[in-house]
Amino acid sequence: MANVQDAPGAQNRPDTAVEIIGLNKWYGEFHVLRDINLTVARGERIVICGPSGGGKSTLLRCINRLEDWQTGRIVVDGIELTDDPRQIVAVRRDVGMVFQHFNLFPHLTVLENCTLAPIWVRRMPKRDAEALAMRYLERVKIPEQAQKYPARLSGGQQQRVAIARALCMSPTIMLFDEPTSALDPEMVKEVLDTMVELATDGITMLVVSHEMGFARQVADRVILMDDGQIVEINEPKAFFERPQHERTRLFLQQVLR
Amino acid sequence: MSTVADASPLYLRRTPARTLPPPTRRAAPIDWVRRNLLSSPANIIATLVCLVFITWIVPPLVRFLLIDATWSGSDRTACLASATNPNPGACWAFVRAWLSFFIYGFYPVAERWRVDLFFIALAFGVVWLLWLSAPRRDIGAVYFFIVLPVVSSMLLRGFPPIGLASVSTTLWGGVLVTIVVATVGMVASLPFGILLALGRRSTMPMVKILSVTFIEFVRGVPLITVLFMASVMLPLFVPERFAPDKLVRAYIGVALFASAYMAEVVRGGLAAIPRGQYEAAQALGLGYWRMMALVILPQALRVTLPNIVNTFVGLFKDTSLVFIVGIFDFLRTIEAARGDQTWASPVTSLTGYVFAALFYFVFCYGMSRYARRIEARLRRRAAVKER
């Protein structure tokens, strides 16, 4: 099985994958993120849940600077995210992201979707990039779709391609932004299975999701976010069985009903 | 108690139904007419109106252009009314006599092979680029955008070191000028238009203001004004020695004008690309230019292809305005020739203009047919087709 930890330089990286210090963000007058502090250890798997509009996705998108913020710091893999585009690109190379709506490139085949960044960002020869892409497509169990255009694939297949595409950059951290919430129910499982399989690999994962079963099975820590704040952060067993906060209890009642 | 199988009555199938072929469509012509032309009272009326219109317009046209037309002759007498042809049609003999002037203008007769060679080289490049399954289209692009401009400039203007006598651009004319101006305009407008469109969407205020000002200014004035400005004002900004000749000034005018329109067309395409595409490209670590070149523009240009071709068609016809700054384009050669006394007849001018119309139509219709085919191909591919 391809090992993501083979990524160059993975050994001498700091033990902290992501460090978020005093993060605040406003959309106009609206305070979306309020004083967020979070340290994610290398290899840790974190699931972030909470009611919609609570700032989960925004927080995740700050980690690869798809969103900027007003005050606070984020350090990813020892690289501080500043306004410097070189730092931003350096972080994005090492951080893979999977989106709610897949965001595959419709004008490229599945294989080309996967090889685009390795060829143009990592400067990998085309042949090697294709071999790499096929390895990951096999891993997400759709190598036979490599020559098709994304529009031909089901939602679940598209999301698995999106995961393979991100993995082709050999990221050390993977961000999942509600990866199953745009899928038909019967396709949720195939994507979750892929993610569970990935989790056994030791890659750092931050997952925004309402899939509590997944959180229980895979997460090292579960976070509840509401109103732009981290309300509760705990190990899954404690989080689900003895929630400390009223809001967590309410949220769990609603989703686990 | 019995199992379902035991209880299943005789009318239940035990094997899956056979797949039947689809019914063959009746394709008899009568049937087609009934279904398509006479399907409803409104349709019948529309069909009748169109038939009346066609019978009114087509026969006289055919008579004038073909049946009563004069195909050969050496001067005006052939095209005048006579006993054999009391009602003369188009004077094609006139077009034949002046054809080489229409194509080359005043380009020296002994050197006209160079123009022919240029046409061949250009056609070769166009086919290479536009024929989508042609081999090595990357080399084709290099040929078209780098080799061809340099070589054809040396060929047409002359290059004394290799024995090609120089030919002043004031002698160029006719189809040659129209094709050259249109090609330069099209080839220049696409990249500049893309840059301007990106500039207009840029987050850098200076770039944005500059792009918006340019686009809005150029779009806000007629092409004639732009041509005048290019031809009168341009020499004021550069030292006299380097002042570009009249034709180059016209190129610049046309290219500027077309770029501004192209910018708006491309902007429309960029706006149609969902934000997720930008985010996915950024998340993969692609920088701005790679994101644009590899992800955004390929999609945006596909969406806008019909509009791009529409702009090209407009540009091709607009080149006929360069006569205003003293360039002898195709339409101008017709204007000049129709005043020729040897061919003076009631139908000479008309024939000249009909010929001009045919020329423009063939090129513009060709462009739009090509665009249709590409569109259909892209749609097929994007929607369902696997490669």
Tab-separated table of N, CA and C in Angstrom, chain A residues 61 64 66 89 92 95 97 99 103-107 109 112 116-117 120-121 123 147-149 151-152 165 169, chain B residues 275-287 290 294-296 298-299 302 381-387:
chain	number	residue	atom	x	y	z
A	61	ARG	N	-10.996	26.244	6.324
A	61	ARG	CA	-10.495	26.929	5.140
A	61	ARG	C	-9.421	27.952	5.461
A	64	ASN	N	-5.649	26.356	5.045
A	64	ASN	CA	-4.852	26.477	3.820
A	64	ASN	C	-5.073	27.834	3.146
A	66	LEU	N	-7.590	29.538	2.271
A	66	LEU	CA	-8.627	29.884	1.310
A	66	LEU	C	-9.431	31.053	1.858
A	89	VAL	N	1.622	29.163	-0.777
A	89	VAL	CA	1.748	28.050	-1.714
A	89	VAL	C	2.480	26.886	-1.050
A	92	ARG	N	0.002	25.097	1.021
A	92	ARG	CA	-1.019	24.393	0.226
A	92	ARG	C	-0.480	23.128	-0.419
A	95	VAL	N	-0.858	20.484	2.226
A	95	VAL	CA	-2.175	20.306	2.822
A	95	VAL	C	-3.160	19.965	1.713
A	97	MET	N	-6.975	19.082	0.296
A	97	MET	CA	-8.321	19.448	0.736
A	97	MET	C	-9.369	18.749	-0.116
A	99	PHE	N	-13.519	18.868	-0.860
A	99	PHE	CA	-14.618	19.810	-0.703
A	99	PHE	C	-15.965	19.104	-0.684
A	103	ASN	N	-15.597	19.606	-6.514
A	103	ASN	CA	-14.792	20.560	-7.282
A	103	ASN	C	-13.753	19.900	-8.180
A	104	LEU	N	-14.139	18.818	-8.830
A	104	LEU	CA	-13.238	18.254	-9.840
A	104	LEU	C	-13.215	19.183	-11.043
A	105	PHE	N	-12.136	19.101	-11.822
A	105	PHE	CA	-12.049	19.954	-13.010
A	105	PHE	C	-12.774	19.252	-14.156
A	106	PRO	N	-13.896	19.816	-14.607
A	106	PRO	CA	-14.735	19.075	-15.557
A	106	PRO	C	-14.108	18.920	-16.942
A	107	HIS	N	-13.133	19.763	-17.269
A	107	HIS	CA	-12.561	19.685	-18.616
A	107	HIS	C	-11.410	18.690	-18.689
A	109	THR	N	-9.854	14.694	-17.672
A	109	THR	CA	-10.261	13.349	-17.286
A	109	THR	C	-9.894	13.126	-15.828
A	112	GLU	N	-6.226	13.040	-15.497
A	112	GLU	CA	-5.620	14.370	-15.633
A	112	GLU	C	-5.888	15.238	-14.406
A	116	LEU	N	-2.519	16.753	-12.578
A	116	LEU	CA	-2.288	18.183	-12.856
A	116	LEU	C	-1.312	18.814	-11.867
A	117	ALA	N	-1.630	18.701	-10.586
A	117	ALA	CA	-0.777	19.366	-9.603
A	117	ALA	C	0.604	18.699	-9.479
A	120	TRP	N	2.547	20.079	-12.466
A	120	TRP	CA	2.790	21.523	-12.564
A	120	TRP	C	3.294	22.142	-11.274
A	121	VAL	N	3.007	21.526	-10.142
A	121	VAL	CA	3.479	22.103	-8.880
A	121	VAL	C	4.710	21.356	-8.380
A	123	ARG	N	6.486	19.375	-10.297
A	123	ARG	CA	7.421	19.214	-11.405
A	123	ARG	C	7.774	17.750	-11.648
A	147	GLN	N	-9.930	7.132	-17.402
A	147	GLN	CA	-9.992	7.879	-18.669
A	147	GLN	C	-11.310	8.611	-18.860
A	148	LYS	N	-12.198	8.524	-17.875
A	148	LYS	CA	-13.496	9.179	-18.042
A	148	LYS	C	-13.445	10.622	-17.571
A	149	TYR	N	-14.420	11.381	-18.026
A	149	TYR	CA	-14.570	12.747	-17.512
A	149	TYR	C	-15.437	12.696	-16.255
A	151	ALA	N	-17.959	14.170	-15.160
A	151	ALA	CA	-19.418	14.216	-15.279
A	151	ALA	C	-20.030	12.828	-15.454
A	152	ARG	N	-19.210	11.847	-15.888
A	152	ARG	CA	-19.707	10.490	-16.093
A	152	ARG	C	-19.816	9.706	-14.796
A	165	ARG	N	-7.062	12.782	-5.865
A	165	ARG	CA	-6.390	13.953	-6.415
A	165	ARG	C	-5.582	14.659	-5.333
A	169	MET	N	-0.640	14.700	-4.217
A	169	MET	CA	0.357	15.703	-3.855
A	169	MET	C	1.130	15.268	-2.609
B	275	ARG	N	-16.822	29.302	-8.070
B	275	ARG	CA	-15.718	29.610	-7.170
B	275	ARG	C	-14.966	28.356	-6.734
B	276	GLY	N	-15.700	27.246	-6.648
B	276	GLY	CA	-15.078	25.996	-6.234
B	276	GLY	C	-13.904	25.599	-7.117
B	277	GLN	N	-13.969	25.955	-8.393
B	277	GLN	CA	-12.872	25.621	-9.299
B	277	GLN	C	-11.603	26.380	-8.916
B	278	TYR	N	-11.775	27.652	-8.585
B	278	TYR	CA	-10.623	28.440	-8.142
B	278	TYR	C	-10.058	27.845	-6.851
B	279	GLU	N	-10.982	27.519	-5.929
B	279	GLU	CA	-10.532	27.029	-4.625
B	279	GLU	C	-9.815	25.697	-4.757
B	280	ALA	N	-10.371	24.805	-5.606
B	280	ALA	CA	-9.732	23.500	-5.770
B	280	ALA	C	-8.325	23.678	-6.343
B	281	ALA	N	-8.199	24.578	-7.309
B	281	ALA	CA	-6.880	24.799	-7.915
B	281	ALA	C	-5.915	25.388	-6.891
B	282	GLN	N	-6.398	26.350	-6.106
B	282	GLN	CA	-5.535	26.957	-5.086
B	282	GLN	C	-5.135	25.934	-4.037
B	283	ALA	N	-6.110	25.113	-3.627
B	283	ALA	CA	-5.830	24.148	-2.570
B	283	ALA	C	-4.763	23.149	-3.013
B	284	LEU	N	-4.643	22.934	-4.343
B	284	LEU	CA	-3.624	22.009	-4.833
B	284	LEU	C	-2.259	22.684	-4.913
B	285	GLY	N	-2.208	23.979	-4.614
B	285	GLY	CA	-0.918	24.671	-4.622
B	285	GLY	C	-0.591	25.333	-5.948
B	286	LEU	N	-1.573	25.406	-6.864
B	286	LEU	CA	-1.314	26.102	-8.119
B	286	LEU	C	-1.285	27.603	-7.855
B	287	GLY	N	-0.306	28.295	-8.415
B	287	GLY	CA	-0.250	29.743	-8.289
B	287	GLY	C	-1.236	30.389	-9.239
B	290	ARG	N	-0.776	29.632	-13.170
B	290	ARG	CA	-1.042	28.240	-13.533
B	290	ARG	C	-2.510	27.909	-13.338
B	294	LEU	N	-4.368	26.599	-16.573
B	294	LEU	CA	-4.663	25.163	-16.629
B	294	LEU	C	-6.091	24.825	-16.238
B	295	VAL	N	-6.685	25.641	-15.395
B	295	VAL	CA	-8.000	25.275	-14.872
B	295	VAL	C	-9.087	26.252	-15.315
B	296	ILE	N	-8.857	27.536	-15.097
B	296	ILE	CA	-9.952	28.489	-15.294
B	296	ILE	C	-10.147	28.839	-16.768
B	298	PRO	N	-9.176	27.414	-19.675
B	298	PRO	CA	-9.683	26.392	-20.593
B	298	PRO	C	-11.200	26.241	-20.500
B	299	GLN	N	-11.733	26.342	-19.289
B	299	GLN	CA	-13.186	26.236	-19.141
B	299	GLN	C	-13.885	27.498	-19.606
B	302	ARG	N	-14.021	27.852	-23.373
B	302	ARG	CA	-14.999	26.960	-23.981
B	302	ARG	C	-16.395	27.547	-23.894
B	381	ARG	N	-18.676	16.069	-25.372
B	381	ARG	CA	-17.616	15.589	-24.510
B	381	ARG	C	-17.901	15.900	-23.056
B	382	ALA	N	-18.290	17.157	-22.802
B	382	ALA	CA	-18.504	17.586	-21.418
B	382	ALA	C	-19.675	16.824	-20.805
B	383	ALA	N	-20.729	16.647	-21.587
B	383	ALA	CA	-21.933	16.060	-21.009
B	383	ALA	C	-21.769	14.575	-20.722
B	384	VAL	N	-21.475	13.804	-21.730
B	384	VAL	CA	-21.537	12.366	-21.490
B	384	VAL	C	-20.351	11.565	-21.993
B	385	LYS	N	-19.714	12.037	-23.032
B	385	LYS	CA	-18.754	11.188	-23.725
B	385	LYS	C	-17.504	10.892	-22.917
B	386	GLU	N	-17.043	9.672	-23.048
B	386	GLU	CA	-15.723	9.374	-22.548
B	386	GLU	C	-14.790	9.482	-23.737
B	387	ARG	N	-13.542	9.674	-23.409
B	387	ARG	CA	-12.617	9.856	-24.524
B	387	ARG	C	-12.421	8.543	-25.246
